[in-house]
């Protein structure tokens, strides 16, 4: 009996190592490859043709939503399980729209993950119960805010790619190289995006990308500052 082949795409090496170890220890499952960013995931899916792709949303170069869109456009039958800590009803809806049929949060247990992999192995769809809560909360929020929210322009998949790369600090020339287009074409995409979104600076574009879950920012660890009563961090000794 052939092994169930799994490709793991996550940009955190330690998490990826643990996930591969967990999956590889399961009888009948085989980790056939790893990817550290969204573009790598797209390329390795095409090369390795795994039975299942386990995909994070917070991926550099190409986020999980847009990676899934490209993968499923090329191969509509590809099974994808999103494994992430992103809590966004918009991201969930975008993933459903492109054809993702599995979603588990990283905060859930290993049993939930292996159950999800097993379900997709049997060609079943499976989503964390929290997904339905997210979608319903998002629907109710949009209903309360009225139709104004629907007027926000939607970017094309290529425009989303450009926004992510610019939001990650890439220059227009870098964008052109990564997308295999001319610098002029990249500049045109950038101008069209700024015009469509009515933005006037790269700083505003980065903020848009973060707010709309195209670029994900890792927050730094909280610093423990000294109490104002004790300058320079000097604390009284214990009695």
PDB file of C-alpha atoms in Angstrom:
ATOM      1  CA  UNK A   1       0.000   0.000   0.000  1.00  0.00           C
ATOM      2  CA  UNK A   2       1.408   3.383  -1.015  1.00  0.00           C
ATOM      3  CA  UNK A   3       2.130   5.924   1.713  1.00  0.00           C
ATOM      4  CA  UNK A   4      -0.026   9.048   2.021  1.00  0.00           C
ATOM      5  CA  UNK A   5       2.421  11.761   0.936  1.00  0.00           C
ATOM      6  CA  UNK A   6       2.343  15.122   2.739  1.00  0.00           C
ATOM      7  CA  UNK A   7       4.079  18.404   1.917  1.00  0.00           C
ATOM      8  CA  UNK A   8       4.560  20.747   4.894  1.00  0.00           C
ATOM      9  CA  UNK A   9       4.714  24.514   4.264  1.00  0.00           C
ATOM     10  CA  UNK A  10       5.561  26.720   7.245  1.00  0.00           C
ATOM     11  CA  UNK A  11       8.228  29.396   7.652  1.00  0.00           C
ATOM     12  CA  UNK A  12       9.172  28.504  11.243  1.00  0.00           C
ATOM     13  CA  UNK A  13      11.908  25.820  11.147  1.00  0.00           C
ATOM     14  CA  UNK A  14      11.351  24.534  14.696  1.00  0.00           C
ATOM     15  CA  UNK A  15       7.581  24.216  14.239  1.00  0.00           C
ATOM     16  CA  UNK A  16       8.105  22.590  10.847  1.00  0.00           C
ATOM     17  CA  UNK A  17      10.542  20.073  12.349  1.00  0.00           C
ATOM     18  CA  UNK A  18       8.078  19.116  15.090  1.00  0.00           C
ATOM     19  CA  UNK A  19       5.194  18.835  12.645  1.00  0.00           C
ATOM     20  CA  UNK A  20       7.198  16.644  10.271  1.00  0.00           C
ATOM     21  CA  UNK A  21       8.229  14.412  13.179  1.00  0.00           C
ATOM     22  CA  UNK A  22       4.599  14.026  14.274  1.00  0.00           C
ATOM     23  CA  UNK A  23       3.342  13.233  10.788  1.00  0.00           C
ATOM     24  CA  UNK A  24       6.247  10.926   9.974  1.00  0.00           C
ATOM     25  CA  UNK A  25       5.586   8.838  13.087  1.00  0.00           C
ATOM     26  CA  UNK A  26       2.063   8.014  11.894  1.00  0.00           C
ATOM     27  CA  UNK A  27       1.767   4.676  10.120  1.00  0.00           C
ATOM     28  CA  UNK A  28       1.065   5.075   6.436  1.00  0.00           C
ATOM     29  CA  UNK A  29       1.995   8.777   6.267  1.00  0.00           C
ATOM     30  CA  UNK A  30       5.141  10.154   4.684  1.00  0.00           C
ATOM     31  CA  UNK A  31       6.460  13.736   4.629  1.00  0.00           C
ATOM     32  CA  UNK A  32       7.616  14.086   1.025  1.00  0.00           C
ATOM     33  CA  UNK A  33       8.907  17.655   1.309  1.00  0.00           C
ATOM     34  CA  UNK A  34       9.036  20.971   3.142  1.00  0.00           C
ATOM     35  CA  UNK A  35       8.562  24.575   2.045  1.00  0.00           C
ATOM     36  CA  UNK A  36       9.617  27.709   3.925  1.00  0.00           C
ATOM     37  CA  UNK A  37       7.597  30.319   2.022  1.00  0.00           C
ATOM     38  CA  UNK A  38       4.521  30.565  -0.167  1.00  0.00           C
ATOM     39  CA  UNK A  39       6.337  30.577  -3.494  1.00  0.00           C
ATOM     40  CA  UNK A  40       8.357  27.556  -2.430  1.00  0.00           C
ATOM     41  CA  UNK A  41       5.084  25.801  -1.551  1.00  0.00           C
ATOM     42  CA  UNK A  42       3.634  26.502  -5.007  1.00  0.00           C
ATOM     43  CA  UNK A  43       6.766  25.211  -6.751  1.00  0.00           C
ATOM     44  CA  UNK A  44       7.111  22.079  -4.606  1.00  0.00           C
ATOM     45  CA  UNK A  45       3.438  21.220  -4.989  1.00  0.00           C
ATOM     46  CA  UNK A  46       3.944  21.215  -8.748  1.00  0.00           C
ATOM     47  CA  UNK A  47       7.167  19.187  -8.493  1.00  0.00           C
ATOM     48  CA  UNK A  48       6.284  16.655  -5.797  1.00  0.00           C
ATOM     49  CA  UNK A  49       2.528  16.310  -6.368  1.00  0.00           C
ATOM     50  CA  UNK A  50       1.752  15.463  -2.715  1.00  0.00           C
ATOM     51  CA  UNK A  51      -1.510  13.881  -1.657  1.00  0.00           C
ATOM     52  CA  UNK A  52      -1.908  16.660   0.924  1.00  0.00           C
ATOM     53  CA  UNK A  53      -0.405  20.093   1.483  1.00  0.00           C
ATOM     54  CA  UNK A  54      -0.373  21.403   5.054  1.00  0.00           C
ATOM     55  CA  UNK A  55      -0.147  25.161   4.658  1.00  0.00           C
ATOM     56  CA  UNK A  56       0.337  28.079   7.040  1.00  0.00           C
ATOM     57  CA  UNK A  57      -1.282  31.431   6.233  1.00  0.00           C
ATOM     58  CA  UNK A  58       1.536  33.636   7.568  1.00  0.00           C
ATOM     59  CA  UNK A  59       4.097  32.922   4.864  1.00  0.00           C
ATOM     60  CA  UNK A  60       6.721  35.289   3.413  1.00  0.00           C
ATOM     61  CA  UNK A  61       6.950  36.110  -0.323  1.00  0.00           C
ATOM     62  CA  UNK A  62       3.429  34.724  -0.902  1.00  0.00           C
ATOM     63  CA  UNK A  63       0.858  34.299   1.857  1.00  0.00           C
ATOM     64  CA  UNK A  64      -1.089  31.092   2.302  1.00  0.00           C
ATOM     65  CA  UNK A  65      -4.300  32.369   0.708  1.00  0.00           C
ATOM     66  CA  UNK A  66      -2.596  33.382  -2.518  1.00  0.00           C
ATOM     67  CA  UNK A  67      -0.386  30.284  -2.528  1.00  0.00           C
ATOM     68  CA  UNK A  68      -3.509  28.103  -2.221  1.00  0.00           C
ATOM     69  CA  UNK A  69      -5.169  30.072  -5.021  1.00  0.00           C
ATOM     70  CA  UNK A  70      -2.271  29.413  -7.396  1.00  0.00           C
ATOM     71  CA  UNK A  71      -1.941  25.759  -6.414  1.00  0.00           C
ATOM     72  CA  UNK A  72      -5.650  25.014  -6.815  1.00  0.00           C
ATOM     73  CA  UNK A  73      -5.850  26.893 -10.092  1.00  0.00           C
ATOM     74  CA  UNK A  74      -3.141  24.616 -11.487  1.00  0.00           C
ATOM     75  CA  UNK A  75      -4.511  21.486  -9.800  1.00  0.00           C
ATOM     76  CA  UNK A  76      -8.122  21.768  -8.547  1.00  0.00           C
ATOM     77  CA  UNK A  77      -7.891  18.317  -6.978  1.00  0.00           C
ATOM     78  CA  UNK A  78      -5.027  19.202  -4.631  1.00  0.00           C
ATOM     79  CA  UNK A  79      -6.031  18.633  -1.006  1.00  0.00           C
ATOM     80  CA  UNK A  80      -4.953  21.479   1.299  1.00  0.00           C
ATOM     81  CA  UNK A  81      -5.153  21.660   5.079  1.00  0.00           C
ATOM     82  CA  UNK A  82      -4.588  25.129   6.528  1.00  0.00           C
ATOM     83  CA  UNK A  83      -2.720  24.984   9.834  1.00  0.00           C
ATOM     84  CA  UNK A  84      -2.412  28.478  11.252  1.00  0.00           C
ATOM     85  CA  UNK A  85      -2.935  30.852  14.175  1.00  0.00           C
ATOM     86  CA  UNK A  86      -4.649  33.521  12.029  1.00  0.00           C
ATOM     87  CA  UNK A  87      -8.082  34.489  13.375  1.00  0.00           C
ATOM     88  CA  UNK A  88      -9.769  36.277  10.475  1.00  0.00           C
ATOM     89  CA  UNK A  89     -13.166  35.557   8.963  1.00  0.00           C
ATOM     90  CA  UNK A  90     -12.041  37.245   5.739  1.00  0.00           C
ATOM     91  CA  UNK A  91      -9.074  34.894   5.421  1.00  0.00           C
ATOM     92  CA  UNK A  92     -11.321  31.894   6.104  1.00  0.00           C
ATOM     93  CA  UNK A  93     -13.794  33.039   3.448  1.00  0.00           C
ATOM     94  CA  UNK A  94     -10.992  33.684   0.958  1.00  0.00           C
ATOM     95  CA  UNK A  95      -9.644  30.165   1.551  1.00  0.00           C
ATOM     96  CA  UNK A  96     -13.087  28.604   1.107  1.00  0.00           C
ATOM     97  CA  UNK A  97     -13.554  30.610  -2.071  1.00  0.00           C
ATOM     98  CA  UNK A  98     -10.361  29.282  -3.666  1.00  0.00           C
ATOM     99  CA  UNK A  99     -11.151  25.672  -2.703  1.00  0.00           C
ATOM    100  CA  UNK A 100      -9.440  24.901   0.617  1.00  0.00           C
ATOM    101  CA  UNK A 101     -11.368  22.163   2.401  1.00  0.00           C
ATOM    102  CA  UNK A 102      -9.558  21.834   5.735  1.00  0.00           C
ATOM    103  CA  UNK A 103      -8.612  24.208   8.553  1.00  0.00           C
ATOM    104  CA  UNK A 104      -7.047  23.599  11.977  1.00  0.00           C
ATOM    105  CA  UNK A 105      -5.624  26.163  14.400  1.00  0.00           C
ATOM    106  CA  UNK A 106      -2.106  25.721  15.753  1.00  0.00           C
ATOM    107  CA  UNK A 107      -3.431  26.177  19.280  1.00  0.00           C
ATOM    108  CA  UNK A 108      -5.476  22.979  18.978  1.00  0.00           C
ATOM    109  CA  UNK A 109      -4.233  19.566  20.031  1.00  0.00           C
ATOM    110  CA  UNK A 110      -2.230  17.057  18.028  1.00  0.00           C
ATOM    111  CA  UNK A 111      -5.254  14.745  18.008  1.00  0.00           C
ATOM    112  CA  UNK A 112      -7.258  17.453  16.199  1.00  0.00           C
ATOM    113  CA  UNK A 113      -4.493  17.784  13.619  1.00  0.00           C
ATOM    114  CA  UNK A 114      -4.117  14.061  12.964  1.00  0.00           C
ATOM    115  CA  UNK A 115      -7.910  13.711  12.779  1.00  0.00           C
ATOM    116  CA  UNK A 116      -7.996  16.478  10.158  1.00  0.00           C
ATOM    117  CA  UNK A 117      -5.223  14.848   8.113  1.00  0.00           C
ATOM    118  CA  UNK A 118      -7.079  11.533   8.319  1.00  0.00           C
ATOM    119  CA  UNK A 119     -10.310  13.146   7.157  1.00  0.00           C
ATOM    120  CA  UNK A 120      -8.630  14.738   4.146  1.00  0.00           C
ATOM    121  CA  UNK A 121      -6.936  11.426   3.397  1.00  0.00           C
ATOM    122  CA  UNK A 122     -10.467  10.040   3.049  1.00  0.00           C
ATOM    123  CA  UNK A 123     -11.392  13.005   0.815  1.00  0.00           C
ATOM    124  CA  UNK A 124     -13.562  14.566   3.537  1.00  0.00           C
ATOM    125  CA  UNK A 125     -13.699  18.278   4.377  1.00  0.00           C
ATOM    126  CA  UNK A 126     -12.939  19.260   7.962  1.00  0.00           C
ATOM    127  CA  UNK A 127     -12.849  22.594   9.770  1.00  0.00           C
ATOM    128  CA  UNK A 128     -12.201  23.581  13.352  1.00  0.00           C
ATOM    129  CA  UNK A 129     -15.424  24.529  15.205  1.00  0.00           C
ATOM    130  CA  UNK A 130     -13.862  27.968  15.724  1.00  0.00           C
ATOM    131  CA  UNK A 131     -14.016  28.571  11.973  1.00  0.00           C
ATOM    132  CA  UNK A 132     -17.820  28.693  11.970  1.00  0.00           C
ATOM    133  CA  UNK A 133     -17.730  31.114  14.919  1.00  0.00           C
ATOM    134  CA  UNK A 134     -15.295  33.384  13.056  1.00  0.00           C
ATOM    135  CA  UNK A 135     -17.390  33.374   9.890  1.00  0.00           C
ATOM    136  CA  UNK A 136     -20.624  34.078  11.779  1.00  0.00           C
ATOM    137  CA  UNK A 137     -19.053  36.886  13.822  1.00  0.00           C
ATOM    138  CA  UNK A 138     -17.676  38.432  10.649  1.00  0.00           C
ATOM    139  CA  UNK A 139     -21.055  38.207   8.945  1.00  0.00           C
ATOM    140  CA  UNK A 140     -22.825  39.844  11.862  1.00  0.00           C
ATOM    141  CA  UNK A 141     -20.202  42.597  12.027  1.00  0.00           C
ATOM    142  CA  UNK A 142     -20.612  43.387   8.329  1.00  0.00           C
ATOM    143  CA  UNK A 143     -24.389  43.326   8.724  1.00  0.00           C
ATOM    144  CA  UNK A 144     -24.181  45.866  11.558  1.00  0.00           C
ATOM    145  CA  UNK A 145     -21.820  48.185   9.681  1.00  0.00           C
ATOM    146  CA  UNK A 146     -24.037  48.199   6.591  1.00  0.00           C
ATOM    147  CA  UNK A 147     -23.144  48.064   2.892  1.00  0.00           C
ATOM    148  CA  UNK A 148     -20.354  50.659   3.116  1.00  0.00           C
ATOM    149  CA  UNK A 149     -17.756  47.985   3.942  1.00  0.00           C
ATOM    150  CA  UNK A 150     -18.521  46.182   0.672  1.00  0.00           C
ATOM    151  CA  UNK A 151     -17.404  49.243  -1.306  1.00  0.00           C
ATOM    152  CA  UNK A 152     -13.709  48.623  -0.528  1.00  0.00           C
ATOM    153  CA  UNK A 153     -12.033  47.741  -3.856  1.00  0.00           C
ATOM    154  CA  UNK A 154     -10.855  44.158  -4.193  1.00  0.00           C
ATOM    155  CA  UNK A 155      -7.388  43.544  -5.549  1.00  0.00           C
ATOM    156  CA  UNK A 156      -6.641  40.989  -8.244  1.00  0.00           C
ATOM    157  CA  UNK A 157      -4.440  38.016  -7.262  1.00  0.00           C
ATOM    158  CA  UNK A 158      -1.448  39.608  -9.025  1.00  0.00           C
ATOM    159  CA  UNK A 159      -2.064  42.921  -7.249  1.00  0.00           C
ATOM    160  CA  UNK A 160      -2.167  41.079  -3.915  1.00  0.00           C
ATOM    161  CA  UNK A 161       1.222  39.549  -4.734  1.00  0.00           C
ATOM    162  CA  UNK A 162       2.651  42.996  -5.471  1.00  0.00           C
ATOM    163  CA  UNK A 163       1.173  44.423  -2.269  1.00  0.00           C
ATOM    164  CA  UNK A 164       2.692  41.634  -0.172  1.00  0.00           C
ATOM    165  CA  UNK A 165       6.154  42.038  -1.672  1.00  0.00           C
ATOM    166  CA  UNK A 166       6.108  45.826  -1.309  1.00  0.00           C
ATOM    167  CA  UNK A 167       4.746  45.439   2.211  1.00  0.00           C
ATOM    168  CA  UNK A 168       7.668  43.153   3.059  1.00  0.00           C
ATOM    169  CA  UNK A 169      10.088  45.899   2.022  1.00  0.00           C
ATOM    170  CA  UNK A 170      10.907  44.743  -1.510  1.00  0.00           C
ATOM    171  CA  UNK A 171      11.777  47.406  -4.107  1.00  0.00           C
ATOM    172  CA  UNK A 172       9.935  47.679  -7.404  1.00  0.00           C
ATOM    173  CA  UNK A 173      12.952  46.071  -9.088  1.00  0.00           C
ATOM    174  CA  UNK A 174      12.815  43.176  -6.570  1.00  0.00           C
ATOM    175  CA  UNK A 175       9.110  42.742  -7.332  1.00  0.00           C
ATOM    176  CA  UNK A 176       9.827  42.628 -11.062  1.00  0.00           C
ATOM    177  CA  UNK A 177      12.477  39.934 -10.608  1.00  0.00           C
ATOM    178  CA  UNK A 178      10.350  37.786  -8.277  1.00  0.00           C
ATOM    179  CA  UNK A 179       7.276  37.994 -10.501  1.00  0.00           C
ATOM    180  CA  UNK A 180       9.291  37.614 -13.711  1.00  0.00           C
ATOM    181  CA  UNK A 181       7.966  40.855 -15.215  1.00  0.00           C
ATOM    182  CA  UNK A 182       9.625  44.045 -16.407  1.00  0.00           C
ATOM    183  CA  UNK A 183      10.331  46.880 -13.994  1.00  0.00           C
ATOM    184  CA  UNK A 184       7.882  49.012 -15.969  1.00  0.00           C
ATOM    185  CA  UNK A 185       5.136  46.421 -15.479  1.00  0.00           C
ATOM    186  CA  UNK A 186       5.868  46.273 -11.746  1.00  0.00           C
ATOM    187  CA  UNK A 187       5.736  50.064 -11.544  1.00  0.00           C
ATOM    188  CA  UNK A 188       2.403  50.044 -13.398  1.00  0.00           C
ATOM    189  CA  UNK A 189       0.983  47.502 -10.935  1.00  0.00           C
ATOM    190  CA  UNK A 190       2.168  49.650  -8.033  1.00  0.00           C
ATOM    191  CA  UNK A 191       0.628  52.823  -9.496  1.00  0.00           C
ATOM    192  CA  UNK A 192      -2.672  51.081 -10.261  1.00  0.00           C
ATOM    193  CA  UNK A 193      -2.845  49.664  -6.727  1.00  0.00           C
ATOM    194  CA  UNK A 194      -2.205  53.048  -5.120  1.00  0.00           C
ATOM    195  CA  UNK A 195      -4.856  54.621  -7.341  1.00  0.00           C
ATOM    196  CA  UNK A 196      -7.405  51.859  -6.759  1.00  0.00           C
ATOM    197  CA  UNK A 197      -6.972  51.979  -2.982  1.00  0.00           C
ATOM    198  CA  UNK A 198      -6.597  55.783  -2.874  1.00  0.00           C
ATOM    199  CA  UNK A 199      -3.277  55.518  -1.049  1.00  0.00           C
ATOM    200  CA  UNK A 200      -0.488  58.070  -1.199  1.00  0.00           C
ATOM    201  CA  UNK A 201       2.581  56.391   0.313  1.00  0.00           C
ATOM    202  CA  UNK A 202       4.251  53.038   0.855  1.00  0.00           C
ATOM    203  CA  UNK A 203       3.565  53.415   4.582  1.00  0.00           C
ATOM    204  CA  UNK A 204      -0.176  53.514   3.849  1.00  0.00           C
ATOM    205  CA  UNK A 205       0.205  50.519   1.552  1.00  0.00           C
ATOM    206  CA  UNK A 206       1.965  48.526   4.289  1.00  0.00           C
ATOM    207  CA  UNK A 207      -0.803  49.427   6.745  1.00  0.00           C
ATOM    208  CA  UNK A 208      -3.418  48.286   4.214  1.00  0.00           C
ATOM    209  CA  UNK A 209      -1.558  45.006   3.706  1.00  0.00           C
ATOM    210  CA  UNK A 210      -1.400  44.312   7.435  1.00  0.00           C
ATOM    211  CA  UNK A 211      -5.032  45.262   8.088  1.00  0.00           C
ATOM    212  CA  UNK A 212      -6.232  43.051   5.253  1.00  0.00           C
ATOM    213  CA  UNK A 213      -4.163  40.008   6.285  1.00  0.00           C
ATOM    214  CA  UNK A 214      -1.947  40.105   3.183  1.00  0.00           C
ATOM    215  CA  UNK A 215       1.186  40.730   5.234  1.00  0.00           C
ATOM    216  CA  UNK A 216       1.513  39.397   8.764  1.00  0.00           C
ATOM    217  CA  UNK A 217       3.583  41.147  11.397  1.00  0.00           C
ATOM    218  CA  UNK A 218       5.262  39.250  14.204  1.00  0.00           C
ATOM    219  CA  UNK A 219       4.928  41.378  17.338  1.00  0.00           C
ATOM    220  CA  UNK A 220       8.118  41.723  19.395  1.00  0.00           C
ATOM    221  CA  UNK A 221       8.326  40.301  22.888  1.00  0.00           C
ATOM    222  CA  UNK A 222       6.967  42.619  25.559  1.00  0.00           C
ATOM    223  CA  UNK A 223       9.709  44.441  27.434  1.00  0.00           C
ATOM    224  CA  UNK A 224       9.443  44.526  31.204  1.00  0.00           C
ATOM    225  CA  UNK A 225      10.205  48.133  32.063  1.00  0.00           C
ATOM    226  CA  UNK A 226      11.342  49.174  35.538  1.00  0.00           C
ATOM    227  CA  UNK A 227       8.773  50.616  37.910  1.00  0.00           C
ATOM    228  CA  UNK A 228       8.701  54.441  37.883  1.00  0.00           C
ATOM    229  CA  UNK A 229       9.354  54.435  41.641  1.00  0.00           C
ATOM    230  CA  UNK A 230      12.748  52.825  41.119  1.00  0.00           C
ATOM    231  CA  UNK A 231      14.864  54.553  38.448  1.00  0.00           C
ATOM    232  CA  UNK A 232      17.367  52.539  36.401  1.00  0.00           C
ATOM    233  CA  UNK A 233      15.593  49.334  37.296  1.00  0.00           C
ATOM    234  CA  UNK A 234      16.880  49.252  40.927  1.00  0.00           C
ATOM    235  CA  UNK A 235      14.440  47.478  43.205  1.00  0.00           C
ATOM    236  CA  UNK A 236      14.496  47.316  46.973  1.00  0.00           C
ATOM    237  CA  UNK A 237      16.112  44.268  48.452  1.00  0.00           C
ATOM    238  CA  UNK A 238      13.940  41.759  50.228  1.00  0.00           C
ATOM    239  CA  UNK A 239      13.593  42.298  53.957  1.00  0.00           C
TER     240      UNK A 239
END
